Short mmCIF file of C-alpha atoms in Angstrom, two decimals:
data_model
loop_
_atom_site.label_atom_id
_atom_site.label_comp_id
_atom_site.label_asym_id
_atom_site.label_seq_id
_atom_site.Cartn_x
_atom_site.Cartn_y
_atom_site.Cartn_z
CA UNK G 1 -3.97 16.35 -10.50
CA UNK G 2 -6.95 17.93 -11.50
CA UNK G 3 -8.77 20.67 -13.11
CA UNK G 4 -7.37 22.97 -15.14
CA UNK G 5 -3.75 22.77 -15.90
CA UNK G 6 -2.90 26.13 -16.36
CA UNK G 7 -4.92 27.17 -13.00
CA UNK G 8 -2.96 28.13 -10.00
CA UNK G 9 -4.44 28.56 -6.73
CA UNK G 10 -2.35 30.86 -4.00
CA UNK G 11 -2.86 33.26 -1.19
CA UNK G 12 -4.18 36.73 -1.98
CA UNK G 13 -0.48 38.59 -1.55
CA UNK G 14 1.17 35.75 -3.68
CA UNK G 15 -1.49 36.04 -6.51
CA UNK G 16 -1.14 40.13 -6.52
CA UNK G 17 2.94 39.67 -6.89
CA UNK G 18 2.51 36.51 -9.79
CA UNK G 19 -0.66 38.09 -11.55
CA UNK G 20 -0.98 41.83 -10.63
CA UNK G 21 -3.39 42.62 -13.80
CA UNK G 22 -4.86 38.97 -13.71
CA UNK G 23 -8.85 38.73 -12.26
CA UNK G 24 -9.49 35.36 -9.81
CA UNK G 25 -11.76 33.31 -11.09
CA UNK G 26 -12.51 31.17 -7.94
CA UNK G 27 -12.54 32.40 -3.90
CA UNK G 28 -11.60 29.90 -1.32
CA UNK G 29 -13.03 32.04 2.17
CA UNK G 30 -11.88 30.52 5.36
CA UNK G 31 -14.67 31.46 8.20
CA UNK G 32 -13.88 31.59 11.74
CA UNK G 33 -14.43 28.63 13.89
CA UNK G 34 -18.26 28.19 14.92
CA UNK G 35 -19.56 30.33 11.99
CA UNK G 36 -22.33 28.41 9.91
CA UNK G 37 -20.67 27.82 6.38
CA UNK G 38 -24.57 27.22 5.00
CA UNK G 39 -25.80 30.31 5.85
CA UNK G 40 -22.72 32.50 4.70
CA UNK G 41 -22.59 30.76 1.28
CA UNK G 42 -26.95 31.44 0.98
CA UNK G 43 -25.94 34.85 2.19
CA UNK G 44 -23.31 35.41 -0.71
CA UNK G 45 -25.87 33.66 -2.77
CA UNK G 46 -29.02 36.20 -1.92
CA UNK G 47 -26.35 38.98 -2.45
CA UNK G 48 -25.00 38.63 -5.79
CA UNK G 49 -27.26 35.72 -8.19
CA UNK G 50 -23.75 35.66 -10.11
CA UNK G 51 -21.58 33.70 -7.45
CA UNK G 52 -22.13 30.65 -6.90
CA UNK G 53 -21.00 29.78 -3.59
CA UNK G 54 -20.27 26.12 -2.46
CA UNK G 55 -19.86 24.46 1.13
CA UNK G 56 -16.50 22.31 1.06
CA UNK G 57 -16.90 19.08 2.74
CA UNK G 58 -14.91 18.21 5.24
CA UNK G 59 -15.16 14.47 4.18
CA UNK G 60 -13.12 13.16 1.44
CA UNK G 61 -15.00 10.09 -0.40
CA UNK G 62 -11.75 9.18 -1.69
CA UNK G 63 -9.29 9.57 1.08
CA UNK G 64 -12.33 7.54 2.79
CA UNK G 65 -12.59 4.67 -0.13
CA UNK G 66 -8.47 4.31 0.01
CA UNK G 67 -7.84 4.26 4.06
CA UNK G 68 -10.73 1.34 3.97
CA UNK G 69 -9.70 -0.61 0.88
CA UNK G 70 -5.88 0.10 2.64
CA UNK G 71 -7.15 -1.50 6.30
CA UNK G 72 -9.03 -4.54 4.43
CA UNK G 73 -5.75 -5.46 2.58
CA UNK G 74 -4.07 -5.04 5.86
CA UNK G 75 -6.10 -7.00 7.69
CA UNK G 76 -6.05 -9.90 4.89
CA UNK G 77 -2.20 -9.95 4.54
CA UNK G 78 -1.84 -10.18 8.36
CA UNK G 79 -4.12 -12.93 8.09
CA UNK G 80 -2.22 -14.60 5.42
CA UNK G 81 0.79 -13.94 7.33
CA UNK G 82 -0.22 -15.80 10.07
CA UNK G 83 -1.11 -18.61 8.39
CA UNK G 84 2.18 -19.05 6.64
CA UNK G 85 3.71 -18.50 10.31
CA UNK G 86 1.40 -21.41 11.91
CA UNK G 87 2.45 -23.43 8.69
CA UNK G 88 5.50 -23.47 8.90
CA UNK G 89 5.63 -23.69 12.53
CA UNK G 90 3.82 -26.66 12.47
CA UNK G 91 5.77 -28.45 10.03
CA UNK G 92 8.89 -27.77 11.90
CA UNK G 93 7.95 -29.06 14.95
CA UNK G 94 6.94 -32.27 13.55
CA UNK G 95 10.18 -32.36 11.68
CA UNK G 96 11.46 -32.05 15.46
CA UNK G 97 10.12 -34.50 17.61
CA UNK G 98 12.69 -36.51 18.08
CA UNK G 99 14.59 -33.66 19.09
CA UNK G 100 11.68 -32.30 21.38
CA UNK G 101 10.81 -36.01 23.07
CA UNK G 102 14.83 -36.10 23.75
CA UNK G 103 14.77 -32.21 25.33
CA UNK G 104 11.75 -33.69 27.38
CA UNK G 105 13.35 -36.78 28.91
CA UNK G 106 16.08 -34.84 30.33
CA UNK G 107 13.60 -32.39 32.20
CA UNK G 108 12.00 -29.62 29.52
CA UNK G 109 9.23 -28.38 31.19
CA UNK G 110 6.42 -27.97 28.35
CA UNK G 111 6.79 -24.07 29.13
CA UNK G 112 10.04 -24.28 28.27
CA UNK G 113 9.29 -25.97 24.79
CA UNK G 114 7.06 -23.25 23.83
CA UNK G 115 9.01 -20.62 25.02
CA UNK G 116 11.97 -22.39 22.55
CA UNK G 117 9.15 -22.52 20.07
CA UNK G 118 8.03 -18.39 20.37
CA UNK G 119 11.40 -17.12 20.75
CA UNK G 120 12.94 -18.57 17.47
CA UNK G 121 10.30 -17.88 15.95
CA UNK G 122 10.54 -14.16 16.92
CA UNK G 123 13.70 -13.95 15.61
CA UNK G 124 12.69 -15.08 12.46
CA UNK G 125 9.76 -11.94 12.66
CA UNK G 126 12.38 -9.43 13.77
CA UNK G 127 14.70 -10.35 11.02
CA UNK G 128 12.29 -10.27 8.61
CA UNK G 129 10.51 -6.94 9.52
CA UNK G 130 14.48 -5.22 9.77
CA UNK G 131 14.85 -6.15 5.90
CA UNK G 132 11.10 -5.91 4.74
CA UNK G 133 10.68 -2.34 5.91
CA UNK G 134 13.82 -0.57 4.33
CA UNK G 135 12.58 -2.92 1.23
CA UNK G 136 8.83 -1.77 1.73
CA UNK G 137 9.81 2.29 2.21
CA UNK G 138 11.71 2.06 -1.19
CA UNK G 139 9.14 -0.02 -3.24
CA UNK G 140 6.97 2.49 -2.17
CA UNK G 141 8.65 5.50 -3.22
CA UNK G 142 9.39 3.94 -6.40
CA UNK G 143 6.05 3.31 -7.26
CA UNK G 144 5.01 7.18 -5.96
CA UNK G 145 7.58 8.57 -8.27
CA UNK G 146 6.63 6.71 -11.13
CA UNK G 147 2.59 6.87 -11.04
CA UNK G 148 1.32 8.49 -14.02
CA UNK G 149 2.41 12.26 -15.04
CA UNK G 150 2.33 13.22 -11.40
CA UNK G 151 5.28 14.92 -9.56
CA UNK G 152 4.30 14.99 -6.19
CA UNK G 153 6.27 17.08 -3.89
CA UNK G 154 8.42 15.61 -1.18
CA UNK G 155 6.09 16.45 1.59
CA UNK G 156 4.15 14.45 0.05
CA UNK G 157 5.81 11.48 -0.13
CA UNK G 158 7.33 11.59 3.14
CA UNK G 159 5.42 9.93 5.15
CA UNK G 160 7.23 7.46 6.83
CA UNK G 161 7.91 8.06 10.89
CA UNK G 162 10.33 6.29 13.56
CA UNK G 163 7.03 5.46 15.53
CA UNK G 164 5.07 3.83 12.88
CA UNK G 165 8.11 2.10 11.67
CA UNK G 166 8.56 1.00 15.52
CA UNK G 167 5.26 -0.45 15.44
CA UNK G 168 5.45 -2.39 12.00
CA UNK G 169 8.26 -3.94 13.56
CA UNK G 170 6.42 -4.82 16.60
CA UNK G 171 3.39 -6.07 14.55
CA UNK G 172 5.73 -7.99 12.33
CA UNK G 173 6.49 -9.61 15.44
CA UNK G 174 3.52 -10.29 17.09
CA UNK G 175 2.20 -11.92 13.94
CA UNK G 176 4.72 -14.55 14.02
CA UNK G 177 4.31 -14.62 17.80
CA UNK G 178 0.80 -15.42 17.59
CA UNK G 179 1.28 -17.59 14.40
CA UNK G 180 3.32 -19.56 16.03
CA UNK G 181 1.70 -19.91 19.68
CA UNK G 182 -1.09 -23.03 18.66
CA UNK G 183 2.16 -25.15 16.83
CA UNK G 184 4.00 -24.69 19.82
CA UNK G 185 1.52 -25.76 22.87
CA UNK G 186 0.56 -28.62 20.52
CA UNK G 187 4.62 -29.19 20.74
CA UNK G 188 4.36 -28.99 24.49
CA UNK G 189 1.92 -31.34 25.02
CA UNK G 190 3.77 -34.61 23.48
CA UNK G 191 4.90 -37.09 25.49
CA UNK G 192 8.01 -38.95 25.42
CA UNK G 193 5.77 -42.24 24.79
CA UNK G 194 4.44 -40.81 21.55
CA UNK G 195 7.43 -39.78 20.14
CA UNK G 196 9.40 -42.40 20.53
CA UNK G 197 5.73 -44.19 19.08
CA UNK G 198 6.47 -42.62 15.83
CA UNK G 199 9.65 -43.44 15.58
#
């Protein structure tokens, strides 16, 4: 993914079977836990002016940049999501008020007209995250297998688990729980009087 193409970086025992008359060009030295990795590389420095030795950071910029552009996106689509939830929500229980103001009359507690409210709309979130995940998982190893000349391994590109699945199910839930939660006490609170008003 980058460098040189024809490089090859591999243990010590590997590189002696592949290469046995072949010189390394670069040494990646593991220390033991606690050691200061400054001073050892201005040791190796003050030992020999012809290596240049180099600290790896243990921060990656641009693991960094893509996790927070990832969570912003996240964030925004759940928002979005939400939205479309309260939306539609909203318009349905309009749509419904006849129905609602008739449920009422006969002894719906406004409780019970939210719970009515939350549940189907739950469904609708359940549904929706059992067919947008299998869709989502393949999308994305589409994409992964077709990005530029890159053949990434598939350790790589499996990186999908039962628990985080689990929970985008959940959260695929919740959002059109909570989307749905302000539509529904506004539901609640109608009276027979006003919907049979607006009629």
């Amino acid at each position: 993914m980058e460098g040189n193409a024809r490089a090859l970086e591999a243990a010590w025992e590997s590189f002696a079977q592949l290469a046995p008359d072949t010189h390394a060009t670069e040494y990646t030295v593991r220390l033991t836990p606690g050691a200061d990795a400054r001073a050892y590389a201005e040791a190796v420095a003050a030992l020999d002016p012809g290596l240049h030795a180099s600290v790896l950071d243990s921060g990656n910029a641009g693991t960094a940049t893509v996790i927070t552009f990832s969570t912003v996106f996240t964030v925004l689509l759940t928002l979005v999501a939400s939205l479309g939830v309260f939306n539609t929500v909203l318009l349905n229980t309009r749509e419904r008020r006849r129905d609602l103001g008739m449920l009422k009359s006969i002894g719906m507690t406004p409780r019970q007209v939210v719970v009515m409210t939350v549940t189907s709309v739950a469904g609708l979130g359940t549904f929706g995250g059992l067919l947008g995940i299998p869709l989502g998982i393949v999308a994305h190893r589409l994409v992964v297998d077709n990005v530029g000349a890159v053949d990434f391994p598939a350790y790589m590109k499996d990186v999908w688990h039962a628990p985080q699945l689990a929970a985008m199910l959940l959260a695929g839930v919740a959002i059109a729980v909570l989307g749905a939660l302000v539509p529904a006490r506004s539901a609640a609170r109608m009276t027979i009087a006003s919907v049979l008003h607006t009629e």
